[in-house]
CSV table of C-alpha atoms and ligand atoms in Angstrom, one decimal:
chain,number,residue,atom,x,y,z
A,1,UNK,CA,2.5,-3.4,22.7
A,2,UNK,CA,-1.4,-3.6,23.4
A,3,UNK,CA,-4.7,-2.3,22.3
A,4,UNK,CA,-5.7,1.0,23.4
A,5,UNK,CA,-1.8,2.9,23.2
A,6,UNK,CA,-1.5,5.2,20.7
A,7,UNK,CA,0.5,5.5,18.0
A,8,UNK,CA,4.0,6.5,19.8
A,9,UNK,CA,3.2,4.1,22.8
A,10,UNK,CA,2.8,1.3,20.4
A,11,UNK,CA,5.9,1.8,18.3
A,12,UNK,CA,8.2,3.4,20.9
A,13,UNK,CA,10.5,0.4,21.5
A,14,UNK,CA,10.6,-0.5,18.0
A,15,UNK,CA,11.0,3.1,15.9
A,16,UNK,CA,13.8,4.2,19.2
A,17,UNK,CA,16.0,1.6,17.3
A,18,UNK,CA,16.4,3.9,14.0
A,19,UNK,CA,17.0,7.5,14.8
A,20,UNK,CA,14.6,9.6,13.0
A,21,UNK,CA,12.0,7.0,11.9
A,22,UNK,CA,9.0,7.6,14.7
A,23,UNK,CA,9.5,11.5,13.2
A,24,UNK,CA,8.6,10.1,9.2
A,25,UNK,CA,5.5,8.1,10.6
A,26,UNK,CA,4.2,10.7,12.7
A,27,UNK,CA,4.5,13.5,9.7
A,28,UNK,CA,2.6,10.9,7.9
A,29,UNK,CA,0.0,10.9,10.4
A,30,UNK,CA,-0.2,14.4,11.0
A,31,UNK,CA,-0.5,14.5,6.9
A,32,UNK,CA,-3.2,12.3,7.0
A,33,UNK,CA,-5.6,13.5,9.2
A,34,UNK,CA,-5.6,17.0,7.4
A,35,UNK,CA,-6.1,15.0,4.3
A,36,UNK,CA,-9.2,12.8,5.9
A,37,UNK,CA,-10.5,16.0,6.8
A,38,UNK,CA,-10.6,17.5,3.6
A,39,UNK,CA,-11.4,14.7,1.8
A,40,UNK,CA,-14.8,14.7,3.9
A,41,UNK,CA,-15.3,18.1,3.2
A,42,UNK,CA,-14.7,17.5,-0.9
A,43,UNK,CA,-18.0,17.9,-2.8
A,44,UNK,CA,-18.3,21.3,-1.5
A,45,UNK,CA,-14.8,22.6,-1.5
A,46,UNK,CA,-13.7,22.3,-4.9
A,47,UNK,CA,-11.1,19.7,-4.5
A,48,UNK,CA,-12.4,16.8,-6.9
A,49,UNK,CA,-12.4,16.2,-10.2
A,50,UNK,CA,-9.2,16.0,-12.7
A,51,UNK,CA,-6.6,18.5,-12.0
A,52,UNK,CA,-6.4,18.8,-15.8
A,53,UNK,CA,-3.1,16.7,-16.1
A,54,UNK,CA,-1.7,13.4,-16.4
A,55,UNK,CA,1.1,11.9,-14.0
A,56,UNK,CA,4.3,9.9,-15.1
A,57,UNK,CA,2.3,6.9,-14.7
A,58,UNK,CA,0.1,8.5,-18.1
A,59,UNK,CA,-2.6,8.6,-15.0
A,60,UNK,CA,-5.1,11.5,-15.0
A,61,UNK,CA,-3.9,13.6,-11.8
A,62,UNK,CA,-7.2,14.3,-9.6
A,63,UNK,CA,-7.0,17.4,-7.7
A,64,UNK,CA,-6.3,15.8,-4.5
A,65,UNK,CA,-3.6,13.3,-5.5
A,66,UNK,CA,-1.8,16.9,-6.3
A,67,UNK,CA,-2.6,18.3,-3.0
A,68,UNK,CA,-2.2,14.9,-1.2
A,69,UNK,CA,1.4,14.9,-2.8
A,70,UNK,CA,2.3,18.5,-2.0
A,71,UNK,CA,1.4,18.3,1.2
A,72,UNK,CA,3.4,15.2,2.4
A,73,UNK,CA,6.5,16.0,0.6
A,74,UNK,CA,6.2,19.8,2.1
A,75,UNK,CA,6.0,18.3,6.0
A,76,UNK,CA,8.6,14.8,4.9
A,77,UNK,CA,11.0,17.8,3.3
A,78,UNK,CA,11.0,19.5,6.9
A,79,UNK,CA,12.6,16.3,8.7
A,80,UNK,CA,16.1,16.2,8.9
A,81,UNK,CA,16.6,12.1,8.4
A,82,UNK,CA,14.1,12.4,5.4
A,83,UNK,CA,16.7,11.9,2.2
A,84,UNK,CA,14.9,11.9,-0.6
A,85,UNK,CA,10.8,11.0,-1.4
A,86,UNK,CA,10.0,9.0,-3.7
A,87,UNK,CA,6.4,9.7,-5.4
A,88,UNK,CA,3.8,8.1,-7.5
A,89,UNK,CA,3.1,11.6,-8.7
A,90,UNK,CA,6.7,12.8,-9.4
A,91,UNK,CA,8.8,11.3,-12.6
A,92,UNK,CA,12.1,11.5,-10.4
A,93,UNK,CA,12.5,11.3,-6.5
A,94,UNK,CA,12.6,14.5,-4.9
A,95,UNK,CA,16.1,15.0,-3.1
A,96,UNK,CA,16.1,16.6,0.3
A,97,UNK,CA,19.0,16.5,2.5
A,98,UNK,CA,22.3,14.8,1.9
A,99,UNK,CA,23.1,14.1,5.8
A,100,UNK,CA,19.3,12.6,5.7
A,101,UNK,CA,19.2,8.3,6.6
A,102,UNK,CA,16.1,7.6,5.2
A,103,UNK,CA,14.4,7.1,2.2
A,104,UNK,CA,10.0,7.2,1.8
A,105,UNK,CA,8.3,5.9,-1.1
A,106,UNK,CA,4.5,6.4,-1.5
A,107,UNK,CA,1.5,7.0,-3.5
A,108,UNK,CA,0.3,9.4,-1.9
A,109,UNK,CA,-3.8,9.0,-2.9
A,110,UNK,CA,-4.2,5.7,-4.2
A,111,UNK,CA,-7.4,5.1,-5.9
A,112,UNK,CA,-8.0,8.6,-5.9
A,113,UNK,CA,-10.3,8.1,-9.0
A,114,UNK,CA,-13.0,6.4,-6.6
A,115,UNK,CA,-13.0,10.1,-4.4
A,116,UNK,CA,-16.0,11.3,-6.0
A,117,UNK,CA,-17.9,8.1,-5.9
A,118,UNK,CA,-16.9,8.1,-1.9
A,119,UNK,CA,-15.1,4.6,-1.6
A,120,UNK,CA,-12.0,4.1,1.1
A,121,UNK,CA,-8.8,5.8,-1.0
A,122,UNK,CA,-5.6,6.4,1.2
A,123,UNK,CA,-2.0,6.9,1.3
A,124,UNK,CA,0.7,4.3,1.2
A,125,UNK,CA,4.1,4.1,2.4
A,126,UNK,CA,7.2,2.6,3.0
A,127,UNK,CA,10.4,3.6,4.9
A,128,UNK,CA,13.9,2.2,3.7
A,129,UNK,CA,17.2,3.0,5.1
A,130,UNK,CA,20.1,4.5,3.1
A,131,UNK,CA,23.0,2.2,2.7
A,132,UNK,CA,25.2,5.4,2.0
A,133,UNK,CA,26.3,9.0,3.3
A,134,UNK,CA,26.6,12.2,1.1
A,135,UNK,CA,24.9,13.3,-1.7
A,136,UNK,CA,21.6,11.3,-2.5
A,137,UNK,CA,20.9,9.4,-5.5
A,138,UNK,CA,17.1,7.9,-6.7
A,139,UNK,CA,19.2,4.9,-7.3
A,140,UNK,CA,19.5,4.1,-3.8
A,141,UNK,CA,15.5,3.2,-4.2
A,142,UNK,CA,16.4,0.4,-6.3
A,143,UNK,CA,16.8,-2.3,-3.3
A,144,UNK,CA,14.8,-5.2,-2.2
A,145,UNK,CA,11.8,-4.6,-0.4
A,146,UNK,CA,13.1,-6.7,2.4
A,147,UNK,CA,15.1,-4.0,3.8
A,148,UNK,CA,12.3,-1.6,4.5
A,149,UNK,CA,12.0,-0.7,8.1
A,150,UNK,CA,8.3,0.2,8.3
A,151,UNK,CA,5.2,0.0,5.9
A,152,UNK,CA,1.4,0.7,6.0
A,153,UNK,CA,-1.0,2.9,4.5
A,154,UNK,CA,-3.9,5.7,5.8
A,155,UNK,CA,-6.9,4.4,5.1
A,156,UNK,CA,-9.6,7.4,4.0
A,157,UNK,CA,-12.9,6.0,4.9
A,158,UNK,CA,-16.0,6.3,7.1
A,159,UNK,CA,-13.1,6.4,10.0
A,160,UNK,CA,-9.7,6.8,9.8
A,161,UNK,CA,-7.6,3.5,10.3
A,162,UNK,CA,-3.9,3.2,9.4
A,163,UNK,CA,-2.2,0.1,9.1
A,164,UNK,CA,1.6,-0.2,10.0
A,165,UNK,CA,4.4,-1.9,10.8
A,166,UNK,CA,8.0,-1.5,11.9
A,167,UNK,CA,9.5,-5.2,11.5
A,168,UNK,CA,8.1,-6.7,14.5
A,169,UNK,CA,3.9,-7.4,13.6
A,170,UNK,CA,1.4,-5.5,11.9
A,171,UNK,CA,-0.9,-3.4,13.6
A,172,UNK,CA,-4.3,-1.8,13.1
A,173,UNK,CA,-5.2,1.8,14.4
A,174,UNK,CA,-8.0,4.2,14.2
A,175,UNK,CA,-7.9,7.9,14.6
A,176,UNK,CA,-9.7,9.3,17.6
A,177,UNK,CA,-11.1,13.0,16.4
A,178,UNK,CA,-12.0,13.5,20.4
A,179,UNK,CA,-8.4,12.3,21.4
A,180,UNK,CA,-6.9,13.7,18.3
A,181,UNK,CA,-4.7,10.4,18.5
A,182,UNK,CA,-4.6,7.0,16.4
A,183,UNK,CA,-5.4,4.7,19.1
A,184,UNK,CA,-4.7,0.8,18.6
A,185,UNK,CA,-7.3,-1.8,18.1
A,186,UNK,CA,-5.5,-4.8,16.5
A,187,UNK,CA,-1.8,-5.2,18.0
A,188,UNK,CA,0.0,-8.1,16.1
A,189,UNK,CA,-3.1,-8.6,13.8
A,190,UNK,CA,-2.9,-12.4,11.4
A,191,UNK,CA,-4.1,-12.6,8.1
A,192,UNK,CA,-6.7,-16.0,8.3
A,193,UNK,CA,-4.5,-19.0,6.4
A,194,UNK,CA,-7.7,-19.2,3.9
A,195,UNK,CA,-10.7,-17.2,3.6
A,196,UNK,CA,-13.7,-17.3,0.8
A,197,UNK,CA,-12.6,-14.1,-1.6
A,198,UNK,CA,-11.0,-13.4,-4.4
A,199,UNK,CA,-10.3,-10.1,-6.0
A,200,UNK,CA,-9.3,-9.8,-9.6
A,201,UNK,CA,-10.5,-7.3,-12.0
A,202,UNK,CA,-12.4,-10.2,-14.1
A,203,UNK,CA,-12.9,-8.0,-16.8
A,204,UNK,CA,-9.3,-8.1,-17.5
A,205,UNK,CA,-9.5,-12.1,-17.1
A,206,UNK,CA,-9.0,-13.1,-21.1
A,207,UNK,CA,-5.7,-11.0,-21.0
A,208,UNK,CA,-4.5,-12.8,-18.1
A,209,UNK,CA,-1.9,-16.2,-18.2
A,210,UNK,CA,-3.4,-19.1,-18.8
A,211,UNK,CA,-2.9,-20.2,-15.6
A,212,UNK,CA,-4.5,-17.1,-13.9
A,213,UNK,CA,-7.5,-17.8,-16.1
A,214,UNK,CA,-7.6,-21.7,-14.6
A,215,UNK,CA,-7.3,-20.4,-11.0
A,216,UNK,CA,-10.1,-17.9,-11.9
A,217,UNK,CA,-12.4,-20.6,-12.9
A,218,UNK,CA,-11.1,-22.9,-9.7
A,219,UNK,CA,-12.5,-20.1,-7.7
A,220,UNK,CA,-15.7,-20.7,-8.8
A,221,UNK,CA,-15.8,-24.3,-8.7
A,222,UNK,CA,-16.3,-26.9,-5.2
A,223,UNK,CA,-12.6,-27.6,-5.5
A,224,UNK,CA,-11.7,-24.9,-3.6
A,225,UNK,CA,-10.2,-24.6,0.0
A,226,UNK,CA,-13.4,-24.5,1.6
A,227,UNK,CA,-15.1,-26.9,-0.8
A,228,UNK,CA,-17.1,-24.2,-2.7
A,229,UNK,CA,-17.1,-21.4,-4.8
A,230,UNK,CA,-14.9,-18.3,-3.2
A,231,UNK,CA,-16.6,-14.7,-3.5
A,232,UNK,CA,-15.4,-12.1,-5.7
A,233,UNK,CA,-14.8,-8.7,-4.2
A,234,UNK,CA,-13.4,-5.9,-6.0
A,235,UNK,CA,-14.0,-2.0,-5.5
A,236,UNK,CA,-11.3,-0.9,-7.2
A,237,UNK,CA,-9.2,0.3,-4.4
A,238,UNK,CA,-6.0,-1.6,-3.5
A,239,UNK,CA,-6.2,-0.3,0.0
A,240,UNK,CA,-9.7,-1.1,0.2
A,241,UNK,CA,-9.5,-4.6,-1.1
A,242,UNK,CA,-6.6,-5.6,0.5
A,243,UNK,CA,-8.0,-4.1,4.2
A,244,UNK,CA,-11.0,-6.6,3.9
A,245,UNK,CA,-8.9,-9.2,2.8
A,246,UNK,CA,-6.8,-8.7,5.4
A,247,UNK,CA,-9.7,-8.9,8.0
A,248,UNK,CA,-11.8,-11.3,6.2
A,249,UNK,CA,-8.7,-13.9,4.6
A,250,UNK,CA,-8.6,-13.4,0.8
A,251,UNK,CA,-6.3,-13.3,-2.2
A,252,UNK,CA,-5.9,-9.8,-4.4
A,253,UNK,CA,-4.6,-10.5,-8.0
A,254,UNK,CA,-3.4,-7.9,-9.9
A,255,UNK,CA,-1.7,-10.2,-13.1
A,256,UNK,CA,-0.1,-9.1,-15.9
A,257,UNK,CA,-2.7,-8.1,-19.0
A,258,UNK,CA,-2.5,-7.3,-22.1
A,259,UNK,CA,-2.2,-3.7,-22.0
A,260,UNK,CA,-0.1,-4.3,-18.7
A,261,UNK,CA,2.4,-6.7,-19.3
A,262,UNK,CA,4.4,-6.3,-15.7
A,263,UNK,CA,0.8,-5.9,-13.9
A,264,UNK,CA,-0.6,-2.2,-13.1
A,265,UNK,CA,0.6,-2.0,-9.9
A,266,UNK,CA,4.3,-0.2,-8.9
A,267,UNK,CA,6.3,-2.3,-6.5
A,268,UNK,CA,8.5,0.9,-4.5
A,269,UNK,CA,5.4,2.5,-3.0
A,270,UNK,CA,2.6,-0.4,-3.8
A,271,UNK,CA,3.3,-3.7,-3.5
A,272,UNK,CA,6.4,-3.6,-1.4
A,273,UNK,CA,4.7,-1.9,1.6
A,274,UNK,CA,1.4,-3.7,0.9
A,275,UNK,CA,3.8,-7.3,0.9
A,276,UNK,CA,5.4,-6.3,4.4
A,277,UNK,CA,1.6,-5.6,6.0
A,278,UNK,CA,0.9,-8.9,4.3
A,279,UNK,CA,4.0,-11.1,5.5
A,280,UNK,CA,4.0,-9.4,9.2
A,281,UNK,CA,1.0,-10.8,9.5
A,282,UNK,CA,1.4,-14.7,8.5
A,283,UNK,CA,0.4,-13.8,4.5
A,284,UNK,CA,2.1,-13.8,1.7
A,285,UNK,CA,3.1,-11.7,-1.6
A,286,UNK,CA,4.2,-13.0,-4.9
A,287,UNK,CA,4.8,-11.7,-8.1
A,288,UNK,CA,4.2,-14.8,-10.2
A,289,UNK,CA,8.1,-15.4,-10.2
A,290,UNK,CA,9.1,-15.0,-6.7
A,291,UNK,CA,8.6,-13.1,-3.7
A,292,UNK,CA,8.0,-9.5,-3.9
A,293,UNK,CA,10.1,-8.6,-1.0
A,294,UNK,CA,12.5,-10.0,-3.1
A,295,UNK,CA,12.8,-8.1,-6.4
A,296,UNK,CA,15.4,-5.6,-6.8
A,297,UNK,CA,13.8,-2.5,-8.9
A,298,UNK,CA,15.2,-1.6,-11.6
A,299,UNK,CA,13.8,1.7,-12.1
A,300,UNK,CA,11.8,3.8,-9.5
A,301,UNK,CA,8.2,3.2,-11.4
A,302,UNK,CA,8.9,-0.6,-11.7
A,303,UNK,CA,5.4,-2.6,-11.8
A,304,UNK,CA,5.1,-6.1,-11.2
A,305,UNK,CA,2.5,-8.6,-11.3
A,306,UNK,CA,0.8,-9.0,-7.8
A,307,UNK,CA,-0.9,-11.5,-5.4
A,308,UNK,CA,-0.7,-11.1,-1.8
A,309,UNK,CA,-3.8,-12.5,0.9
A,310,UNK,CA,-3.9,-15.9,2.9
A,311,UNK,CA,-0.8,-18.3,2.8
A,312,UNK,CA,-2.8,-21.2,2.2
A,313,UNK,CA,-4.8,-19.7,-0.4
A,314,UNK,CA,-1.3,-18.7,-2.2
A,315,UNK,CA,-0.2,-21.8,-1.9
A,316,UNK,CA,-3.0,-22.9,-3.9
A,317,UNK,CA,-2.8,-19.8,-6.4
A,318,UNK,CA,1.1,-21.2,-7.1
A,319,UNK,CA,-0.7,-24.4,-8.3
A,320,UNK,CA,-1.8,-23.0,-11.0
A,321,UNK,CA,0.2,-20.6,-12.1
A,322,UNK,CA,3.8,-21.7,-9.9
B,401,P6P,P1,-8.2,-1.6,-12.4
B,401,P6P,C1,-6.3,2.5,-8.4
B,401,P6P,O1,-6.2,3.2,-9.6
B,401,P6P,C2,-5.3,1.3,-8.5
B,401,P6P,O2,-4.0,1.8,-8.6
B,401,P6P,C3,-5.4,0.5,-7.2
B,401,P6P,O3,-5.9,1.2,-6.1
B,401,P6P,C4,-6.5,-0.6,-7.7
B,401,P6P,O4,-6.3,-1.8,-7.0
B,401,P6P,C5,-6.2,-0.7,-9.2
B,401,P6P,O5,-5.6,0.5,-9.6
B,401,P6P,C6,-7.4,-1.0,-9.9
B,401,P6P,O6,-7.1,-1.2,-11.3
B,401,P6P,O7,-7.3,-1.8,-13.7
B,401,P6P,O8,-8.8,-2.8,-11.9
B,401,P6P,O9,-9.1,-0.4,-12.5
């Protein structure tokens, strides 16, 4: 693997290993450009704004979460090893063919209220194998997010950048409109052991735990890793957060609240892919009780608590709240 292959080069030996797999990544792909396209194109072709309807999640669906959706479960549906999809968008997974091996998750536009205000949104996924033949069931989702076999998201910003991996490092692309190919630019990439942000909805801070609430205010003190106060960075975006936190070294807390007692954000097709990225990479990704890549869901939806960014920075998070 090394910078400059595109997206089959990169993966080739890696994907050959699980039949079907490199087909799932490359719809995904395929998907996402069309999306990126459109999604440049949205003030003037009628695709923002509330599609007059709320998801599963009680979420108000914007018109191109509903498109975004359609269209990747129309092109996953198509593949012979896709099993079943499991959606964000859709109460129930969305069965597809019984001689399939593998399962998707994904939320297929996260942070799709910041579309009209033009910050990065994307898609996130995560590919799991089935562990049985026939018939498919949605409760073959509910397994640990240790046994995915690939992760990343589409990144929907000023350039197209997708961030994947297949088990064996995490890797950094960006779509070439003149090559019409993702081409690699960060093969193996590392999450920095510490970095100076934090990001943490701070509005939500007195409905955090107590001991969320004292890290909060260690951030801003001199005590910190680097001996002053971290910066707080939030847009809003999970993709776009974590990305620069990735780059940059940071820590993203989503904690439970008040109003979200197991945290806002769903493990399947959130934090499990978002935790592989993360540990693939030398970071790490907790839930407050254990290791994310540990927690077998219980239900499809299942949100947890959330904190993933720079080992050494977790380390120090589990200080206070361990
Ligand atoms: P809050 C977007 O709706 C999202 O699911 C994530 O992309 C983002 O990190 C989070 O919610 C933001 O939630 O409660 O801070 O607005």
């Amino acid at each position: 693997m090394m910078k400059g292959q595109d997206l089959h080069a990169l993966l080739a030996e890696d994907v050959a290993k699980v039949e079907g797999l490199f087909s799932v990544i490359e719809t995904l792909a395929g998907t996402a450009v069309e999306l990126w396209h459109k999604i440049q194109r949205a003030p003037f072709a009628d695709i923002l704004g509330s599609a007059q309807h709320t998801n599963v999640q009680g979420e108000e669906v914007q018109k191109l979460d509903e498109l975004a959706n359609d269209r990747m479960k129309e092109r996953l549906g198509a593949l012979p090893a896709v099993a079943a999809v499991a959606s964000e968008e859709d109460e129930t997974a969305v069965l597809f063919h019984s001689n399939g091996t593998l399962l998707v998750c994904m939320d297929p536009l996260d942070g799709s209220s910041n579309i009209d205000v033009n910050i990065p949104i994307g898609t996130i996924f995560s590919i799991r194998p089935r562990r049985q033949e026939g018939p498919v069931s949605e409760t073959e989702f509910l397994r640990p997010g240790s046994e995915q076999l690939a992760a990343g998201y589409f990144m929907y910003g000023a350039a197209l950048t997708l961030m994947v991996t297949v088990g064996n490092g995490t890797h950094i692309l960006t779509y070439d409109p003149d090559a019409g190919r993702f081409i690699a630019h960060a093969v193996n990439a590392r999450i920095p052991e510490k970095g100076k942000i934090y990001s943490v909805n701070e509005g939500n801070a007195l409905q955090m735990p107590e001991g969320v609430q004292r890290y909060l205010q260690h951030c801003k003190s001199s005590e910190t890793l680097t001996g002053k106060p971290y910066s707080l960075r939030y847009i809003g975006s999970l993709i776009g957060d974590f990305h620069r936190n990735f780059l940059k070294g940071g820590l993203f807390l989503y904690p439970p609240t008040a109003s979200a007692p197991q945290g806002k954000l769903r493990l399947l097709y959130e934090c499990a892919p978002m935790a592989m990225l993360a540990e693939q990479a030398g970071g790490k990704a907790w839930t407050g009780s254990g290791r994310v890549l540990d927690v077998v869901p219980e239900r499809i939806h299942q949100r947890v608590p959330f904190y993933v960014g720079s080992a050494r920075m977790m380390d120090e998070l589990k200080t206070f709240i361990g």
